Amino acid sequence: EADIYQTPRYLVIGTGKKITLECSQTMGHDKMYWYQQDPGMELHLIHYSYGVNSTEKGDLSSESTVSRIRTEHFPLTLESARPSHTSQYLCASAGTSGSYNEQFFGPGTRLTVL
Amino acid sequence: KNQVEQSPQSLIILEGKNCTLQCNYTVSPFSNLRWYKQDTGRGPVSLTIMTFSENTKSNGRYTATLDADTKQSSLHITASQLSDSASYICVVSDRGSTLGRLYFGRGTQLTVWP
């Protein structure tokens, strides 16, 4: 299993709270990604980064924001959580060399907003 | 439009039996196709990756096939085990961007009964 970590694994919070989902990788990968996945549905790309100080929005519009101050760290923040943000959030990373730009996924954070 | 379609949506088999999962895609230009296994509440883990020139690739009891002409792939699981119960996701990568954009299917939910 790849060395990519996400915390917390599960989070239940009330509407209006600010939350940060953590993602860290120890593989020195330049590219990092955030995906959102609802039950029985495909993964949707919401943010990605080519490297430090690089962040871009993905295919699925999201009210969350990300930052990439360090290579190994790619946190996702929701300033004011709403029930519509309830979902599973998956972080992934990929190197610029090696086979096929393979993405390695973290275990995910299951977010529930009440 | 780049799409990945998987069938069946769900499948129940008895332990020890074989099964085959299907994937059709329209992603172009094609780079590679991957099969991931995603356990409930976990991130996807790569099983196989195939490029245009590869027809078959095996990983233990998992054998993936690719027909790049018809844009179809299959994942065959031999002698299923209870631990094979998971969602199997077909993912196709295009050659059109340095991002390594991935297109995800919705997955086939496999349940193996004792």
CSV table of C-alpha atoms in Angstrom, one decimal, chain A residues 1 9-10 31 33 35 37 40-45 48 50 58-59 88 90 99-108 110, chain B residues 9 31-32 34 36 38 40-46 49-51 54 57 89 93 97-106:
chain,number,residue,atom,x,y,z
A,1,GLU,CA,0.0,0.0,0.0
A,9,ARG,CA,-10.9,9.1,8.6
A,10,TYR,CA,-14.4,10.0,9.8
A,31,LYS,CA,1.2,15.9,-8.4
A,33,TYR,CA,-5.4,15.4,-6.2
A,35,TYR,CA,-11.6,13.6,-5.4
A,37,GLN,CA,-17.1,10.2,-4.2
A,40,GLY,CA,-22.3,4.0,-5.8
A,41,MET,CA,-21.0,6.8,-7.9
A,42,GLU,CA,-17.7,7.5,-9.7
A,43,LEU,CA,-14.9,9.6,-8.3
A,44,HIS,CA,-15.0,13.3,-9.3
A,45,LEU,CA,-11.9,15.5,-9.4
A,48,TYR,CA,-5.3,19.2,-8.2
A,50,TYR,CA,1.3,20.1,-10.1
A,58,GLY,CA,-11.1,20.1,-11.1
A,59,ASP,CA,-14.1,19.0,-13.1
A,88,GLN,CA,-16.3,10.8,0.9
A,90,LEU,CA,-10.2,10.9,-1.4
A,99,SER,CA,5.0,4.1,-15.0
A,100,TYR,CA,1.9,5.6,-16.4
A,101,ASN,CA,1.6,8.5,-13.9
A,102,GLU,CA,0.0,6.0,-11.6
A,103,GLN,CA,-2.1,7.7,-8.9
A,104,PHE,CA,-1.9,6.3,-5.3
A,105,PHE,CA,-4.9,6.9,-3.2
A,106,GLY,CA,-5.3,7.6,0.5
A,107,PRO,CA,-7.9,5.8,2.7
A,108,GLY,CA,-10.3,8.7,2.4
A,110,ARG,CA,-15.9,10.2,5.3
B,9,GLN,CA,-23.5,-2.6,-11.6
B,31,SER,CA,-3.1,6.3,-22.7
B,32,ASN,CA,-3.8,3.4,-20.4
B,34,ARG,CA,-6.5,0.5,-15.0
B,36,TYR,CA,-8.8,-0.7,-9.1
B,38,GLN,CA,-11.9,-0.4,-3.5
B,40,THR,CA,-15.8,-0.2,1.6
B,41,GLY,CA,-14.6,3.0,3.3
B,42,ARG,CA,-11.1,2.8,1.8
B,43,GLY,CA,-9.3,4.3,-1.1
B,44,PRO,CA,-8.9,2.5,-4.5
B,45,VAL,CA,-5.9,0.2,-4.9
B,46,SER,CA,-4.5,-0.6,-8.3
B,49,ILE,CA,-2.5,-1.2,-15.6
B,50,MET,CA,-2.5,-1.8,-19.4
B,51,THR,CA,-1.3,0.3,-22.3
B,54,GLU,CA,-1.1,-4.9,-24.1
B,57,LYS,CA,-2.2,-8.7,-17.8
B,89,ILE,CA,-13.4,0.4,-10.7
B,93,SER,CA,-6.2,7.8,-18.7
B,97,SER,CA,-2.7,16.4,-20.7
B,98,THR,CA,0.3,16.5,-18.4
B,99,LEU,CA,-2.1,16.2,-15.5
B,100,GLY,CA,-2.6,12.5,-16.2
B,101,ARG,CA,-6.4,13.0,-16.2
B,102,LEU,CA,-8.3,9.9,-15.1
B,103,TYR,CA,-11.8,9.0,-16.1
B,104,PHE,CA,-13.6,6.7,-13.6
B,105,GLY,CA,-16.4,4.2,-14.1
B,106,ARG,CA,-19.0,3.9,-11.3
